[in-house]
């Protein structure tokens, strides 16, 4: 089979310039389902920043303040291991999902595709018309009609990009903050406003001009397909066994012909400009527009639908049903182990994190009453939405623990540095470094015990 189509991408011409794709407006069963899924997706995307738990956003990824809220649970830098394990689990899940279901995520759940195909592309069809009208508009010389269309498109695209940027910002700093900035005006938050304009411009550039190239040349996930997919992976596939030899329907032709009537309807609707009949390609985002287009043709020529469908290479070539192979089983075990470890870490996660350190530069002091004193520093992080009063107690040695300022109150979602002194009678000290244990109590409930050492002179 001629593989020369793999030497170039449809969006770049021979001189390296931008080859603009004008896909035909898709329609059909899968497109309707995709529209429905996208509406749900958009409701969730625009609705989530408004949902609060205990007065805090349900989701927030504040990179600058290093504060992350997922499903109302607060995570901070001290949760790095959970974050790293979560990322690893997510990556293995993506790999497993891709091995089994190919790139279906790209067409049905990726924000880039959802916004491009279900928001911006629909608006483009509304402003400029279907693909033939869009091509005519591009090729016609500049005149009042073309300027009006282009200006309208730029204004609408930028406005929507600006709205998306505001919501994107809400995921970073919370919707309350965004609304506060809006109330207080641009002059009070000029730096943030410039950031917002920056985000809006990037989104505008992506959806107005760069488009499908995000999936083809930028997205690392797309480029991984070559190593993730195998002959059992379910992808959008052309059934060449049934379709070939392809040929246009002609009267009085008796030679045996495949089901593909070479109408190119599947090529016309493709948003990445490829011909799926060439086989699985990096550019295919599994949007399923070609399935709808081909099914419509098959119905019109009274042949069975599914010439292009979700299928594996083995399904097309040998009629095999999808099956679990060693790779899928191995990935599943790794994923299960990671999910278990992550679940355990999340379940055993404390509301308060405590780190204990001896105060830098101090060893011990002999007090006027003869007791020996050591000074310690405790770093406390409160991961809840309420202030937490804490008390510290010495566990394994007779002595006194004196907190500077008596009670330690760690403010909600806050951090606190507390200094305390441990005083022990000389007779209790049997070695230069005596192991001691200090417990942290929240309303008389022990929440953590920490080990450290007590320095003192040995008699
Ligand atoms: S080949 Fe089909 S599924 Fe793949 S991107 Fe093109 S239209 Fe979408
Ligand atoms: S839409 Fe179907 S029949 Fe038409 S060219 Fe594509 S595969 Fe062949």
Tab-separated table of C-alpha atoms and ligand atoms in Angstrom:
chain	number	residue	atom	x	y	z
A	1	UNK	CA	0.000	0.000	0.000
A	2	UNK	CA	1.222	3.487	-0.821
A	3	UNK	CA	2.384	5.039	2.471
A	4	UNK	CA	3.435	8.438	1.056
A	5	UNK	CA	0.526	10.132	2.872
A	6	UNK	CA	2.535	9.616	6.075
A	7	UNK	CA	5.296	11.923	4.756
A	8	UNK	CA	3.239	15.070	5.249
A	9	UNK	CA	0.419	16.471	7.353
A	10	UNK	CA	-2.695	17.903	5.773
A	11	UNK	CA	-2.426	21.184	7.686
A	12	UNK	CA	1.013	22.117	6.290
A	13	UNK	CA	1.629	22.771	2.594
A	14	UNK	CA	4.766	21.895	0.606
A	15	UNK	CA	6.403	25.212	1.489
A	16	UNK	CA	5.716	24.820	5.220
A	17	UNK	CA	2.790	27.262	5.171
A	18	UNK	CA	-0.582	26.799	6.870
A	19	UNK	CA	-3.003	24.675	4.934
A	20	UNK	CA	-6.393	25.677	6.234
A	21	UNK	CA	-8.893	22.794	6.580
A	22	UNK	CA	-12.553	23.397	5.725
A	23	UNK	CA	-14.398	20.353	7.063
A	24	UNK	CA	-17.986	19.819	5.984
A	25	UNK	CA	-20.514	20.313	8.778
A	26	UNK	CA	-20.971	16.848	10.311
A	27	UNK	CA	-24.341	15.315	11.031
A	28	UNK	CA	-25.606	11.945	12.144
A	29	UNK	CA	-26.216	9.714	15.097
A	30	UNK	CA	-22.758	9.907	16.659
A	31	UNK	CA	-22.543	13.646	16.083
A	32	UNK	CA	-25.824	14.087	17.985
A	33	UNK	CA	-24.475	11.982	20.837
A	34	UNK	CA	-21.269	13.992	20.814
A	35	UNK	CA	-23.245	17.241	20.925
A	36	UNK	CA	-25.188	15.944	23.920
A	37	UNK	CA	-21.973	14.832	25.678
A	38	UNK	CA	-20.392	18.232	24.943
A	39	UNK	CA	-23.332	20.138	26.421
A	40	UNK	CA	-22.951	18.101	29.620
A	41	UNK	CA	-19.219	18.725	29.543
A	42	UNK	CA	-19.657	22.476	29.096
A	43	UNK	CA	-22.240	22.648	31.897
A	44	UNK	CA	-19.734	20.937	34.184
A	45	UNK	CA	-16.832	23.143	33.008
A	46	UNK	CA	-18.713	26.406	33.512
A	47	UNK	CA	-20.660	25.209	36.565
A	48	UNK	CA	-17.905	23.702	38.735
A	49	UNK	CA	-16.242	27.008	39.738
A	50	UNK	CA	-19.555	28.074	41.327
A	51	UNK	CA	-19.836	24.978	43.526
A	52	UNK	CA	-18.510	25.400	47.044
A	53	UNK	CA	-17.931	23.067	49.977
A	54	UNK	CA	-17.618	24.688	53.425
A	55	UNK	CA	-17.417	28.089	51.735
A	56	UNK	CA	-14.448	27.000	49.590
A	57	UNK	CA	-14.400	26.051	45.889
A	58	UNK	CA	-14.926	22.382	45.155
A	59	UNK	CA	-12.024	22.510	42.692
A	60	UNK	CA	-9.119	24.918	42.692
A	61	UNK	CA	-5.594	24.569	41.353
A	62	UNK	CA	-3.823	27.608	42.758
A	63	UNK	CA	-0.294	27.018	41.526
A	64	UNK	CA	1.025	30.383	42.785
A	65	UNK	CA	-0.160	29.809	46.368
A	66	UNK	CA	0.527	26.081	46.084
A	67	UNK	CA	-2.988	25.345	47.278
A	68	UNK	CA	-5.049	22.658	45.563
A	69	UNK	CA	-8.635	21.731	46.339
A	70	UNK	CA	-10.035	18.568	44.791
A	71	UNK	CA	-13.592	17.518	45.665
A	72	UNK	CA	-13.423	19.915	48.627
A	73	UNK	CA	-10.262	18.305	50.055
A	74	UNK	CA	-7.345	20.691	50.547
A	75	UNK	CA	-3.927	19.600	49.338
A	76	UNK	CA	-0.684	21.504	49.792
A	77	UNK	CA	3.037	21.061	49.171
A	78	UNK	CA	3.151	18.561	52.091
A	79	UNK	CA	0.944	16.247	49.976
A	80	UNK	CA	3.558	15.973	47.251
A	81	UNK	CA	3.671	12.155	47.462
A	82	UNK	CA	-0.089	11.877	47.014
A	83	UNK	CA	0.122	14.259	44.067
A	84	UNK	CA	2.992	12.310	42.460
A	85	UNK	CA	1.175	8.994	42.969
A	86	UNK	CA	-2.050	10.525	41.619
A	87	UNK	CA	-0.246	11.687	38.474
A	88	UNK	CA	1.341	8.262	38.008
A	89	UNK	CA	-2.043	6.536	38.445
A	90	UNK	CA	-3.611	8.942	35.958
A	91	UNK	CA	-0.877	8.255	33.392
A	92	UNK	CA	-1.213	4.473	33.730
A	93	UNK	CA	-4.990	4.857	33.440
A	94	UNK	CA	-4.559	6.893	30.246
A	95	UNK	CA	-2.148	4.296	28.834
A	96	UNK	CA	-4.502	1.415	29.660
A	97	UNK	CA	-7.498	3.300	28.324
A	98	UNK	CA	-5.620	4.069	25.103
A	99	UNK	CA	-4.392	0.502	24.653
A	100	UNK	CA	-8.014	-0.715	24.844
A	101	UNK	CA	-10.064	2.145	23.411
A	102	UNK	CA	-7.548	4.062	21.311
A	103	UNK	CA	-7.876	7.814	21.136
A	104	UNK	CA	-11.566	8.120	21.919
A	105	UNK	CA	-10.762	10.572	24.749
A	106	UNK	CA	-9.499	13.090	22.157
A	107	UNK	CA	-12.724	13.244	20.200
A	108	UNK	CA	-15.173	13.023	23.058
A	109	UNK	CA	-13.631	14.478	26.217
A	110	UNK	CA	-10.569	16.597	25.402
A	111	UNK	CA	-11.275	20.320	26.103
A	112	UNK	CA	-9.437	21.302	22.907
A	113	UNK	CA	-11.740	19.203	20.694
A	114	UNK	CA	-14.888	20.043	22.655
A	115	UNK	CA	-14.313	23.802	22.392
A	116	UNK	CA	-12.999	23.633	18.815
A	117	UNK	CA	-15.611	21.356	17.273
A	118	UNK	CA	-18.613	21.984	19.495
A	119	UNK	CA	-18.294	25.691	20.238
A	120	UNK	CA	-16.042	27.608	17.838
A	121	UNK	CA	-16.671	25.459	14.740
A	122	UNK	CA	-20.446	25.671	15.214
A	123	UNK	CA	-20.202	29.468	15.490
A	124	UNK	CA	-18.037	29.499	12.375
A	125	UNK	CA	-20.682	27.554	10.430
A	126	UNK	CA	-23.269	30.038	11.737
A	127	UNK	CA	-21.254	33.084	10.629
A	128	UNK	CA	-19.624	31.855	7.426
A	129	UNK	CA	-21.780	28.921	6.333
A	130	UNK	CA	-20.716	25.379	5.478
A	131	UNK	CA	-17.329	24.372	4.049
A	132	UNK	CA	-17.898	25.499	0.448
A	133	UNK	CA	-18.992	28.971	1.566
A	134	UNK	CA	-16.017	29.194	3.940
A	135	UNK	CA	-13.623	28.331	1.126
A	136	UNK	CA	-15.251	30.885	-1.176
A	137	UNK	CA	-14.973	33.532	1.527
A	138	UNK	CA	-11.279	32.793	2.010
A	139	UNK	CA	-10.540	32.946	-1.703
A	140	UNK	CA	-12.588	36.046	-2.518
A	141	UNK	CA	-10.795	39.429	-2.566
A	142	UNK	CA	-11.287	41.738	0.393
A	143	UNK	CA	-14.590	43.605	0.149
A	144	UNK	CA	-17.277	44.895	2.533
A	145	UNK	CA	-18.937	41.469	2.810
A	146	UNK	CA	-15.707	39.658	3.661
A	147	UNK	CA	-14.609	42.349	6.136
A	148	UNK	CA	-17.977	42.218	7.935
A	149	UNK	CA	-17.832	38.415	8.233
A	150	UNK	CA	-14.227	38.397	9.410
A	151	UNK	CA	-14.747	41.191	11.964
A	152	UNK	CA	-17.843	39.480	13.357
A	153	UNK	CA	-15.968	36.185	13.637
A	154	UNK	CA	-12.956	37.789	15.324
A	155	UNK	CA	-15.139	39.687	17.815
A	156	UNK	CA	-17.257	36.636	18.709
A	157	UNK	CA	-14.222	34.311	18.910
A	158	UNK	CA	-12.330	36.768	21.126
A	159	UNK	CA	-15.333	37.302	23.382
A	160	UNK	CA	-15.749	33.577	23.933
A	161	UNK	CA	-11.994	33.192	24.473
A	162	UNK	CA	-12.232	35.949	27.089
A	163	UNK	CA	-15.100	34.154	28.855
A	164	UNK	CA	-13.166	30.861	28.818
A	165	UNK	CA	-10.095	32.689	30.187
A	166	UNK	CA	-12.192	34.060	33.093
A	167	UNK	CA	-13.378	30.574	33.984
A	168	UNK	CA	-9.880	29.190	33.530
A	169	UNK	CA	-8.753	31.854	35.998
A	170	UNK	CA	-11.566	30.820	38.369
A	171	UNK	CA	-10.079	27.305	38.453
A	172	UNK	CA	-6.751	28.862	39.429
A	173	UNK	CA	-7.763	31.465	42.025
A	174	UNK	CA	-11.473	30.675	42.702
A	175	UNK	CA	-14.609	32.262	41.293
A	176	UNK	CA	-14.988	34.473	44.386
A	177	UNK	CA	-11.635	36.102	43.647
A	178	UNK	CA	-12.458	36.575	39.958
A	179	UNK	CA	-15.785	38.220	40.867
A	180	UNK	CA	-14.036	40.400	43.448
A	181	UNK	CA	-11.493	41.541	40.821
A	182	UNK	CA	-14.370	42.352	38.450
A	183	UNK	CA	-16.170	44.362	41.171
A	184	UNK	CA	-13.031	46.273	42.150
A	185	UNK	CA	-12.184	47.119	38.556
A	186	UNK	CA	-9.236	46.901	36.167
A	187	UNK	CA	-7.226	49.729	37.752
A	188	UNK	CA	-6.984	47.891	41.105
A	189	UNK	CA	-5.841	44.627	39.481
A	190	UNK	CA	-4.064	45.676	36.321
A	191	UNK	CA	-1.486	42.854	36.460
A	192	UNK	CA	-4.210	40.212	36.743
A	193	UNK	CA	-6.125	41.873	33.930
A	194	UNK	CA	-3.044	41.657	31.677
A	195	UNK	CA	-2.723	37.952	32.567
A	196	UNK	CA	-6.379	37.490	31.639
A	197	UNK	CA	-5.834	39.209	28.303
A	198	UNK	CA	-2.795	36.968	27.774
A	199	UNK	CA	-4.868	33.803	28.377
A	200	UNK	CA	-7.683	35.130	26.156
A	201	UNK	CA	-5.263	35.882	23.323
A	202	UNK	CA	-3.703	32.426	23.523
A	203	UNK	CA	-7.164	30.786	23.439
A	204	UNK	CA	-8.183	33.046	20.526
A	205	UNK	CA	-5.018	32.172	18.599
A	206	UNK	CA	-5.581	28.448	19.184
A	207	UNK	CA	-9.248	28.415	18.173
A	208	UNK	CA	-9.092	30.993	15.383
A	209	UNK	CA	-5.928	29.913	13.609
A	210	UNK	CA	-3.885	27.094	15.157
A	211	UNK	CA	-6.800	24.701	15.646
A	212	UNK	CA	-6.256	20.998	14.854
A	213	UNK	CA	-2.480	21.527	14.863
A	214	UNK	CA	-2.667	21.365	18.676
A	215	UNK	CA	-3.657	17.698	18.286
A	216	UNK	CA	-1.276	16.965	15.427
A	217	UNK	CA	1.964	18.745	16.292
A	218	UNK	CA	1.742	19.892	19.930
A	219	UNK	CA	-0.182	17.366	22.034
A	220	UNK	CA	2.226	14.744	23.471
A	221	UNK	CA	-0.647	12.301	23.971
A	222	UNK	CA	-1.340	12.291	20.240
A	223	UNK	CA	2.276	11.542	19.480
A	224	UNK	CA	2.260	8.585	21.888
A	225	UNK	CA	-0.366	6.745	19.875
A	226	UNK	CA	2.244	4.947	17.789
A	227	UNK	CA	3.603	3.117	20.832
A	228	UNK	CA	0.323	2.686	22.714
A	229	UNK	CA	-1.921	1.231	20.029
A	230	UNK	CA	-1.746	-2.367	18.924
A	231	UNK	CA	-3.843	-4.546	16.627
A	232	UNK	CA	-6.423	-5.107	19.358
A	233	UNK	CA	-6.948	-1.421	20.197
A	234	UNK	CA	-10.352	-0.098	19.234
A	235	UNK	CA	-10.027	2.902	16.942
A	236	UNK	CA	-12.031	4.607	14.204
A	237	UNK	CA	-11.217	2.196	11.384
A	238	UNK	CA	-12.094	1.747	7.747
A	239	UNK	CA	-13.101	-1.840	6.949
A	240	UNK	CA	-10.838	-2.349	3.951
A	241	UNK	CA	-11.825	-6.019	3.714
A	242	UNK	CA	-15.374	-4.964	2.985
A	243	UNK	CA	-14.586	-1.680	1.254
A	244	UNK	CA	-11.915	-2.692	-1.271
A	245	UNK	CA	-11.574	-2.646	-4.212
A	246	UNK	CA	-13.226	0.726	-3.996
A	247	UNK	CA	-14.841	2.336	-6.977
A	248	UNK	CA	-17.622	4.605	-8.047
A	249	UNK	CA	-20.993	3.051	-8.767
A	250	UNK	CA	-21.393	2.707	-12.525
A	251	UNK	CA	-24.268	1.288	-14.466
A	252	UNK	CA	-23.745	-2.015	-16.287
A	253	UNK	CA	-20.477	-2.763	-14.451
A	254	UNK	CA	-20.441	-6.411	-13.383
A	255	UNK	CA	-16.949	-6.778	-11.866
A	256	UNK	CA	-16.860	-7.425	-8.140
A	257	UNK	CA	-16.418	-4.212	-6.241
A	258	UNK	CA	-16.023	-3.347	-2.552
A	259	UNK	CA	-18.535	-1.299	-0.597
A	260	UNK	CA	-16.558	1.955	-0.733
A	261	UNK	CA	-18.024	4.005	-3.544
A	262	UNK	CA	-15.209	6.578	-3.436
A	263	UNK	CA	-17.521	9.441	-2.639
A	264	UNK	CA	-14.940	11.057	-0.279
A	265	UNK	CA	-17.702	12.048	2.158
A	266	UNK	CA	-15.496	10.723	4.994
A	267	UNK	CA	-12.617	12.955	3.883
A	268	UNK	CA	-14.782	16.071	3.519
A	269	UNK	CA	-15.979	15.973	7.144
A	270	UNK	CA	-12.592	15.231	8.706
A	271	UNK	CA	-11.463	18.171	10.880
A	272	UNK	CA	-7.825	17.128	10.596
A	273	UNK	CA	-7.965	16.709	6.823
A	274	UNK	CA	-7.055	13.031	6.572
A	275	UNK	CA	-8.414	10.070	4.639
A	276	UNK	CA	-9.174	7.348	7.194
A	277	UNK	CA	-9.163	4.784	4.386
A	278	UNK	CA	-5.353	5.033	4.480
A	279	UNK	CA	-5.429	3.392	7.919
A	280	UNK	CA	-4.922	4.558	11.501
A	281	UNK	CA	-3.053	7.861	11.524
A	282	UNK	CA	-1.573	10.143	14.152
A	283	UNK	CA	-3.863	12.953	12.993
A	284	UNK	CA	-7.097	11.057	13.711
A	285	UNK	CA	-8.695	12.391	16.904
A	286	UNK	CA	-11.475	9.779	16.833
A	287	UNK	CA	-14.136	12.429	16.432
A	288	UNK	CA	-16.289	9.884	14.528
A	289	UNK	CA	-17.500	12.439	11.962
A	290	UNK	CA	-16.356	10.099	9.155
A	291	UNK	CA	-18.410	7.232	10.644
A	292	UNK	CA	-21.573	9.345	10.432
A	293	UNK	CA	-20.722	10.547	6.930
A	294	UNK	CA	-20.043	7.047	5.598
A	295	UNK	CA	-23.103	5.540	7.308
A	296	UNK	CA	-25.280	8.130	5.586
A	297	UNK	CA	-23.780	7.184	2.227
A	298	UNK	CA	-24.175	3.452	2.914
A	299	UNK	CA	-27.847	3.955	3.751
A	300	UNK	CA	-28.347	5.950	0.537
A	301	UNK	CA	-26.744	3.212	-1.618
A	302	UNK	CA	-28.550	0.473	0.353
A	303	UNK	CA	-25.459	-1.195	1.767
A	304	UNK	CA	-24.846	-2.112	5.433
A	305	UNK	CA	-23.588	0.704	7.636
A	306	UNK	CA	-20.324	0.374	9.573
A	307	UNK	CA	-17.876	0.497	6.671
A	308	UNK	CA	-16.076	2.990	8.899
A	309	UNK	CA	-16.658	2.129	12.558
A	310	UNK	CA	-15.082	1.662	15.963
A	311	UNK	CA	-13.056	-1.507	15.426
A	312	UNK	CA	-9.626	-3.030	15.996
A	313	UNK	CA	-7.257	-4.016	13.197
A	314	UNK	CA	-7.787	-7.681	14.144
A	315	UNK	CA	-11.543	-7.154	14.017
A	316	UNK	CA	-11.335	-5.718	10.504
A	317	UNK	CA	-8.757	-8.193	9.138
A	318	UNK	CA	-9.860	-11.420	10.850
A	319	UNK	CA	-13.287	-10.656	12.285
A	320	UNK	CA	-11.900	-11.152	15.822
A	321	UNK	CA	-13.720	-9.718	18.801
A	322	UNK	CA	-11.737	-7.466	21.210
A	323	UNK	CA	-9.766	-9.564	23.703
A	324	UNK	CA	-7.520	-9.066	26.693
A	325	UNK	CA	-3.869	-9.601	25.844
A	326	UNK	CA	-0.858	-9.830	28.166
A	327	UNK	CA	-0.159	-6.095	27.878
A	328	UNK	CA	-3.671	-5.114	28.959
A	329	UNK	CA	-3.578	-7.562	31.896
A	330	UNK	CA	-0.150	-6.263	33.025
A	331	UNK	CA	-1.253	-2.603	32.843
A	332	UNK	CA	-4.461	-3.492	34.717
A	333	UNK	CA	-2.482	-5.021	37.595
A	334	UNK	CA	-0.190	-1.993	37.810
A	335	UNK	CA	-3.209	0.320	37.724
A	336	UNK	CA	-4.978	-1.661	40.449
A	337	UNK	CA	-1.880	-1.538	42.655
A	338	UNK	CA	-1.523	2.225	42.132
A	339	UNK	CA	-5.215	2.893	42.824
A	340	UNK	CA	-4.999	0.818	46.027
A	341	UNK	CA	-1.893	2.694	47.195
A	342	UNK	CA	-3.485	6.049	46.339
A	343	UNK	CA	-6.721	5.084	48.099
A	344	UNK	CA	-4.782	4.056	51.197
A	345	UNK	CA	-2.796	7.325	51.220
A	346	UNK	CA	-5.957	9.396	50.824
A	347	UNK	CA	-7.848	7.457	53.490
A	348	UNK	CA	-5.003	7.693	56.000
A	349	UNK	CA	-4.360	11.352	55.266
A	350	UNK	CA	-4.480	13.500	58.428
A	351	UNK	CA	-6.278	16.818	58.772
A	352	UNK	CA	-3.124	18.224	60.308
A	353	UNK	CA	0.472	17.794	59.202
A	354	UNK	CA	3.193	18.261	61.797
A	355	UNK	CA	6.946	18.488	61.358
A	356	UNK	CA	9.162	18.714	64.411
A	357	UNK	CA	12.628	20.280	64.404
A	358	UNK	CA	15.062	21.243	67.134
A	359	UNK	CA	15.520	25.022	67.052
A	360	UNK	CA	18.576	25.770	64.957
A	361	UNK	CA	21.736	26.676	66.885
A	362	UNK	CA	20.530	25.390	70.277
A	363	UNK	CA	21.741	22.357	72.215
A	364	UNK	CA	20.427	22.465	75.802
A	365	UNK	CA	20.123	24.863	78.722
A	366	UNK	CA	20.410	24.239	82.442
A	367	UNK	CA	17.578	26.046	84.240
A	368	UNK	CA	17.954	27.726	87.695
A	369	UNK	CA	15.951	24.827	89.250
A	370	UNK	CA	18.487	22.336	87.865
A	371	UNK	CA	16.285	20.940	85.102
A	372	UNK	CA	17.516	20.683	81.528
A	373	UNK	CA	15.605	22.449	78.727
A	374	UNK	CA	15.556	21.907	74.957
A	375	UNK	CA	13.790	24.212	72.476
A	376	UNK	CA	11.875	22.816	69.480
A	377	UNK	CA	10.024	24.198	66.508
A	378	UNK	CA	6.850	22.599	65.148
A	379	UNK	CA	5.546	23.343	61.668
A	380	UNK	CA	1.820	22.677	61.491
A	381	UNK	CA	-0.425	22.637	58.420
A	382	UNK	CA	-4.216	22.654	58.754
A	383	UNK	CA	-5.866	21.004	55.727
A	384	UNK	CA	-9.442	21.596	56.852
A	385	UNK	CA	-11.916	24.444	56.472
A	386	UNK	CA	-11.983	25.171	60.255
A	387	UNK	CA	-9.497	26.531	62.794
A	388	UNK	CA	-7.967	23.717	64.833
A	389	UNK	CA	-6.721	24.182	68.450
A	390	UNK	CA	-3.920	21.753	69.242
A	391	UNK	CA	-2.092	20.733	72.382
A	392	UNK	CA	1.222	18.921	72.711
A	393	UNK	CA	2.117	16.350	75.378
A	394	UNK	CA	5.287	14.531	76.367
A	395	UNK	CA	4.716	10.776	76.133
A	396	UNK	CA	7.580	8.627	77.325
A	397	UNK	CA	9.468	10.709	79.851
A	398	UNK	CA	8.661	12.663	83.008
A	399	UNK	CA	8.935	16.350	82.279
A	400	UNK	CA	7.166	19.527	81.290
A	401	UNK	CA	6.249	20.741	77.803
A	402	UNK	CA	5.727	24.477	77.666
A	403	UNK	CA	4.285	26.045	74.539
A	404	UNK	CA	5.109	29.670	73.897
A	405	UNK	CA	1.666	31.304	73.783
A	406	UNK	CA	0.010	28.287	75.559
A	407	UNK	CA	-2.524	26.964	72.971
A	408	UNK	CA	-1.604	26.437	69.342
A	409	UNK	CA	-4.417	27.472	67.030
A	410	UNK	CA	-3.802	26.624	63.404
A	411	UNK	CA	-6.071	28.682	61.200
A	412	UNK	CA	-8.184	26.969	58.541
A	413	UNK	CA	-6.163	26.038	55.445
A	414	UNK	CA	-3.228	27.714	57.126
A	415	UNK	CA	0.245	27.019	58.388
A	416	UNK	CA	1.692	27.774	61.819
A	417	UNK	CA	5.151	27.739	63.293
A	418	UNK	CA	5.060	26.995	67.018
A	419	UNK	CA	7.980	27.097	69.426
A	420	UNK	CA	7.946	25.015	72.607
A	421	UNK	CA	10.308	24.077	75.406
A	422	UNK	CA	10.715	20.632	76.952
A	423	UNK	CA	12.037	20.637	80.535
A	424	UNK	CA	13.317	17.396	82.046
A	425	UNK	CA	14.876	16.690	85.441
A	426	UNK	CA	18.574	15.790	85.334
A	427	UNK	CA	17.867	12.330	86.879
A	428	UNK	CA	15.791	11.351	83.819
A	429	UNK	CA	18.719	11.855	81.481
A	430	UNK	CA	20.726	8.674	81.010
A	431	UNK	CA	22.433	9.486	77.736
A	432	UNK	CA	23.484	12.525	75.735
A	433	UNK	CA	20.608	12.085	73.266
A	434	UNK	CA	17.484	10.703	74.953
A	435	UNK	CA	14.754	9.524	72.527
A	436	UNK	CA	11.466	11.236	73.372
A	437	UNK	CA	7.967	11.095	71.931
A	438	UNK	CA	5.630	14.073	71.646
A	439	UNK	CA	1.955	13.634	70.848
A	440	UNK	CA	-0.347	16.140	69.187
A	441	UNK	CA	-3.921	16.290	70.577
A	442	UNK	CA	-6.995	17.809	68.982
A	443	UNK	CA	-9.721	18.181	71.598
A	444	UNK	CA	-8.230	15.399	73.740
A	445	UNK	CA	-7.967	13.058	70.764
A	446	UNK	CA	-4.447	12.031	69.914
A	447	UNK	CA	-3.918	12.656	66.203
A	448	UNK	CA	-0.203	12.156	65.825
A	449	UNK	CA	2.895	11.028	67.778
A	450	UNK	CA	6.311	12.300	66.742
A	451	UNK	CA	9.750	11.083	67.737
A	452	UNK	CA	12.738	13.297	68.401
A	453	UNK	CA	15.684	13.458	70.809
A	454	UNK	CA	16.359	15.403	73.983
A	455	UNK	CA	19.901	16.663	74.465
A	456	UNK	CA	21.366	16.827	77.943
A	457	UNK	CA	24.531	16.308	80.003
A	458	UNK	CA	25.146	12.834	81.389
A	459	UNK	CA	26.282	12.842	85.033
B	1	LIG	S1	-10.510	10.266	10.407
B	1	LIG	FE1	-12.645	10.313	11.096
B	1	LIG	S2	-12.527	10.097	13.299
B	1	LIG	FE2	-10.487	10.596	12.598
B	1	LIG	S3	-10.372	12.805	12.829
B	1	LIG	FE3	-11.012	12.400	10.723
B	1	LIG	S4	-13.239	12.435	10.802
B	1	LIG	FE4	-12.541	12.284	12.893
B	2	LIG	S1	-17.632	7.805	2.942
B	2	LIG	FE1	-17.560	5.584	2.900
B	2	LIG	S2	-18.046	5.114	0.794
B	2	LIG	FE2	-17.513	7.251	0.790
B	2	LIG	S3	-15.312	7.270	0.367
B	2	LIG	FE3	-15.515	7.231	2.571
B	2	LIG	S4	-15.411	5.054	3.049
B	2	LIG	FE4	-15.836	5.190	0.890
